[in-house]
Amino acid sequence: MTNQEVYQDMLYKLRQYATATLYPEEFDTLWNIEMLNYLALRASEDEKNEKRNQDLQMLKVIDEIANTGGNTPGTEIFELPYDPVNKMNTSGNPGFKNIGFYRIQNVDVKGTYLLCDKETSLDYETAWPWIKDDKKHVNNNPFRKPKVDLNGNNIYYEQRGFKLYIHADNLTASMIRLEYLRYPEFMDVTNNPTTQVELPVYVIHEIGARLRSEFLIRNGNPAYQASLMQQKTVVN
């Protein structure tokens, strides 16, 4: 469906309530708000429910990112692929169509580490979230302390804003392989009516239902309020 088709479908479904006009600029704003609310909800469910994977499949990206910080353990910096002004263009997310990074799903780390005073190459091993409340417990546990062992274990990452930091006392990280959810392309029926909405049709309908409900409640539509009361009566 194109932006214009989604907008026209919304107008058609609102007509039954004889409600106030939903203008294109307002539709763009409300759609993008509801789309981000949907994304936040589904992203959290995706971690718990494998069935939700397909809902967000088109937003999953894998990018390799080089270190732009120091070359000693703990000084590395990895810039997350996010640009709200110019939009992103990376190997995993090309085309300047969306603003990029939304949420981490997995981090693998590559670099070199010292083991028994010998420098050893580390080829992409999984890093684990460095949870703030868990730092003291990790540091006090010799089996979880952030230090690369023979099997490449005990590597942690920490996100601060749109930068990623690696914690492993004897590791100098050179690259990360980042699997993440990106932002969807924003609705802009005002300026780009023929652009295809990249989400699956059933997701478009789910977001549309949320938007209609919010719009009708906000406008205090009597027909919609009566419909809600009738639904509540049936449920109860």
Phi, psi and omega in degrees: 000142176274168176305316181295320180294321177295318179295315180296322177297321178296315180298319180299317183283339177280338185299329182297340179260001181046049186267180178296156181291136174258103184282156184306316181296320179291320178301314179306311183297310182295320179299313183294326176296311181293326178296318179290325175298317178297316181299316180299318180293312183289327179297320179289324178290327182300328180288339184252335189232111182299333181295337181277354181305318184293331180302325187245011187304320183289349180259001182274132185228145170238121179232146170263132185232130182273152176293131176245009180257218182280177182244030174231155183306131177090354181253357182290148176225133177239117182281123179286143187285083183222127179211098183285350182264303185264351184069169191261151174213091179237174180299324180273341185220071186274164166107358181053045184253340181217168186275357171099221192308134174239312187203135179289139171245324179200147178228126171245143186239140178234144178171210177229149179218157179264127177223118184057043179063017179243131179282128184231141178282140176243119180258117181017100173240150183290135173255155184246152180300134179267090186281128187306311183290349184258357187300313182298317181296320180295313183295331182271356180254111184298339180274346181242357181303137185292087180208125185294130179256191183300333182260010180074023181273176174065044173249133182235153173237152179226127177264128173232107185063235179250037174229149180240137180237144181254137178243109173193110193303330185249016182245132168253110184275131179255330182216153167234148171252111189254121171258125186211163169269134176260166172292145171289165171292137183281149177292133177211067180293336181297314185253336184228066186294333184268359178293136179285132173286126190279352182278154177300154184301319182293330176288320176304317181292323178296315179295319179299320179296320179294319180295314180301315180300314181296316182296317182290321177295316181299325182269004176056041184292120184299320181296321180289321178299319179294322178297318178298316181297321179295319178297318180297322179296318179296317181294319183281000000 
